[in-house]
Amino acid sequence: KQEVTQIPAALSVPEGENLVLNCSFTDSAIYNLQWFRQDPGKGLTSLLLIQSSQREQTSGRLNASLDKSSGRSTLYIAASQPGDSATYLCAVCNNAGNMLTFGGGTRLMVKP
Amino acid sequence: GAVVSQHPSWVICKSGTSVKIECRSLDFQATTMFWYRQFPKQSLMLMATSNEGSKATYEQGVEKDKFLINHASLTLSTLTVTSAHPEDSSFYICSARDSGSGTEAFFGQGTRLTVV
């Protein structure tokens, strides 16, 4: 059974810092991995999708890497802003069209 | 990206009543949709997989008679919480993938259910 872990559980940084969120998964036979953002009381916004054959994906100030063999992914946020404050969720899909297994999330607070 | 619309966004109901939550894929077809549940400050846990035209597949520990799922068309799945009780109060979120291109999962806005 796939298990996904995210570290740290919570993070508070001053504005402008570059930061790294970590995600690890136990079963390396994944189909893809997604990073999501969730604001309090809201649904999920997809940030980046990495297919199993890819090493990284970039969107603006966000960069996600994937090391499938070691069961790890990182989300790098450059020049953090207060508007980046949210919970970031990592989720793994093991088969095409299948459900996602979520990590516990990292609650990020960027202070002005 | 593709849009998944979930309705209602929030609902308050009396204990013992039933509540229906709708999940629609607005610009794509989804043969499979997923229903998740999220408790405060916790991550999402899969409740069931909704399959168009057939019975839903429920995760272990999820009562199928309490959480009725209907996926009657390629763009609509519904979750009905029957005889709701306060412990059913939670945040329910649906997800869908485009049956045609389908690698990325898109999520609805979520439904905050409070049973009083």
XYZ file of C-alpha atoms in Angstrom:
228
model
C 0.000 0.000 0.000
C 1.362 3.363 -1.029
C 2.168 5.783 1.785
C 3.084 9.423 1.246
C 4.870 11.555 3.823
C 5.515 15.276 3.741
C 8.135 17.120 5.740
C 7.951 19.566 7.376
C 4.352 19.572 8.556
C 4.497 23.325 9.051
C 6.882 26.051 7.982
C 7.065 29.763 8.736
C 9.483 31.947 6.792
C 10.033 35.641 6.136
C 9.087 37.023 2.775
C 11.695 36.610 0.068
C 13.190 33.333 1.211
C 13.653 30.404 -1.111
C 12.236 27.244 0.384
C 11.957 23.516 -0.206
C 9.070 21.241 0.658
C 9.706 17.524 0.773
C 7.565 14.567 -0.197
C 8.446 10.889 0.045
C 6.531 7.808 -1.051
C 7.014 4.142 -0.259
C 6.143 2.496 -3.588
C 8.348 3.806 -6.380
C 6.175 2.276 -9.127
C 4.197 5.442 -9.659
C 2.359 6.733 -12.704
C 2.662 10.399 -11.826
C 2.968 12.822 -8.928
C 1.102 16.066 -8.395
C 1.633 19.028 -6.132
C -1.430 20.950 -4.997
C -2.133 24.091 -3.087
C -5.050 24.340 -0.664
C -6.202 27.560 0.944
C -8.183 27.275 4.210
C -11.673 25.927 3.612
C -11.115 25.694 -0.117
C -10.606 23.007 -2.694
C -7.327 21.982 -4.308
C -5.482 23.871 -7.003
C -3.128 21.792 -9.105
C 0.340 23.367 -9.220
C 2.555 20.908 -11.025
C 2.200 17.431 -12.494
C 5.260 15.245 -13.008
C 4.943 12.085 -15.058
C 6.948 9.078 -13.915
C 9.324 9.494 -16.853
C 10.085 13.129 -16.005
C 12.656 14.545 -13.598
C 11.198 17.983 -12.993
C 8.565 20.518 -13.910
C 8.609 24.285 -13.589
C 5.895 26.904 -13.409
C 6.861 30.459 -12.574
C 8.530 30.532 -9.169
C 7.737 26.866 -8.579
C 9.944 23.937 -9.468
C 9.144 20.335 -8.633
C 11.616 17.502 -8.961
C 11.041 13.785 -8.938
C 13.470 11.008 -8.043
C 11.328 7.949 -8.532
C 13.971 5.406 -7.567
C 14.470 6.941 -4.146
C 10.776 7.737 -3.698
C 11.201 11.471 -3.310
C 9.900 14.699 -4.711
C 10.654 18.266 -3.737
C 8.772 21.468 -4.375
C 11.015 24.495 -4.579
C 9.459 27.932 -4.127
C 11.653 30.856 -5.088
C 11.389 34.316 -3.560
C 8.433 33.444 -1.361
C 5.592 35.931 -0.954
C 2.832 36.296 1.668
C 0.374 35.166 -0.993
C 2.138 31.808 -1.077
C 0.810 31.068 2.418
C -1.310 27.925 2.144
C -1.129 24.183 2.644
C 0.839 22.329 -0.009
C -0.127 18.750 -0.713
C 1.821 16.102 -2.556
C -0.152 13.258 -4.121
C 0.914 10.116 -5.943
C -0.972 8.157 -8.584
C 0.046 4.531 -8.993
C -1.905 3.657 -12.110
C -3.359 5.594 -15.003
C -6.859 6.761 -14.147
C -6.495 5.663 -10.572
C -7.006 7.551 -7.335
C -4.411 9.724 -5.644
C -2.714 8.986 -2.343
C -2.053 12.193 -0.457
C 0.619 13.225 1.968
C -0.292 15.033 5.147
C 0.585 18.403 3.675
C 2.915 21.233 4.643
C 1.291 24.359 6.107
C 3.316 27.288 4.871
C 3.209 30.762 6.366
C 5.175 33.520 4.640
C 5.451 36.585 6.830
C 5.672 40.059 5.303
C -6.865 23.444 -16.859
C -10.110 21.547 -16.846
C -12.872 22.623 -14.479
C -14.655 20.511 -11.909
C -17.636 22.160 -10.275
C -18.915 20.991 -6.915
C -22.186 22.093 -5.370
C -23.098 23.169 -2.767
C -20.007 24.824 -1.301
C -21.359 24.532 2.196
C -24.414 23.078 3.844
C -25.793 22.926 7.349
C -28.379 20.258 8.045
C -30.182 18.704 10.950
C -29.171 15.321 12.255
C -31.102 12.563 10.522
C -31.559 14.336 7.206
C -29.872 13.463 3.922
C -27.613 15.722 1.907
C -26.726 15.433 -1.768
C -23.478 16.808 -3.160
C -22.959 17.177 -6.898
C -19.703 16.987 -8.806
C -19.630 18.035 -12.452
C -16.880 18.049 -15.018
C -17.665 21.162 -17.028
C -15.511 20.852 -20.117
C -14.517 17.214 -20.287
C -15.905 13.734 -19.816
C -14.934 11.639 -16.848
C -15.710 7.939 -16.710
C -14.253 7.886 -13.218
C -14.585 10.386 -10.410
C -13.253 10.176 -6.898
C -14.752 11.312 -3.601
C -12.447 12.363 -0.784
C -13.064 13.423 2.780
C -10.932 15.816 4.775
C -11.089 16.412 8.507
C -9.721 19.663 9.981
C -5.953 19.957 9.658
C -5.723 16.521 8.079
C -5.054 15.380 4.560
C -7.507 13.973 2.065
C -8.662 10.395 2.419
C -10.284 8.567 -0.463
C -13.818 7.443 0.289
C -14.887 5.871 -2.978
C -14.305 5.673 -6.697
C -17.320 6.535 -8.790
C -17.654 4.719 -12.115
C -20.017 5.915 -14.809
C -22.790 3.419 -15.399
C -21.728 0.981 -12.699
C -21.466 0.638 -8.958
C -19.004 2.699 -6.993
C -16.013 1.125 -5.319
C -15.752 1.988 -1.646
C -12.630 2.123 0.472
C -12.381 -0.032 3.555
C -14.333 1.382 6.448
C -16.644 3.538 4.313
C -20.296 2.521 4.579
C -21.797 2.255 1.116
C -25.346 2.471 2.456
C -24.543 5.711 4.221
C -22.600 7.374 1.425
C -24.601 6.717 -1.723
C -22.816 7.446 -4.968
C -24.455 7.782 -8.350
C -22.533 8.391 -11.571
C -25.287 8.448 -14.140
C -23.497 10.418 -16.841
C -19.980 11.147 -18.020
C -20.063 14.601 -16.455
C -21.927 14.138 -13.183
C -21.383 12.170 -10.007
C -23.386 12.665 -6.819
C -22.627 11.769 -3.233
C -25.576 11.502 -0.861
C -24.891 11.425 2.852
C -27.905 9.596 4.235
C -29.245 10.095 7.751
C -26.419 12.468 8.529
C -25.020 12.694 12.041
C -22.657 15.242 13.610
C -19.694 12.895 13.106
C -20.320 13.143 9.348
C -19.443 16.824 9.501
C -16.430 17.226 7.290
C -15.074 18.700 4.062
C -15.944 16.567 1.042
C -14.051 17.018 -2.231
C -14.514 15.338 -5.583
C -11.931 14.802 -8.287
C -12.039 13.827 -11.929
C -9.702 13.097 -14.799
C -10.365 13.718 -18.443
C -11.198 10.303 -19.917
C -9.587 11.332 -23.171
C -6.269 12.805 -22.106
C -6.252 11.899 -18.583
C -3.184 12.184 -16.517
C -3.880 15.225 -14.386
C -6.485 15.145 -11.614
C -8.732 18.165 -11.153
C -10.631 18.909 -8.000
C -13.891 20.565 -7.152
C -14.123 23.450 -4.711
C -15.190 21.160 -1.915
C -18.324 21.035 0.231
C -18.253 21.907 3.899
C -20.933 19.804 5.609
C -22.012 20.665 9.141
C -24.577 18.435 10.808
C -26.224 19.914 13.880
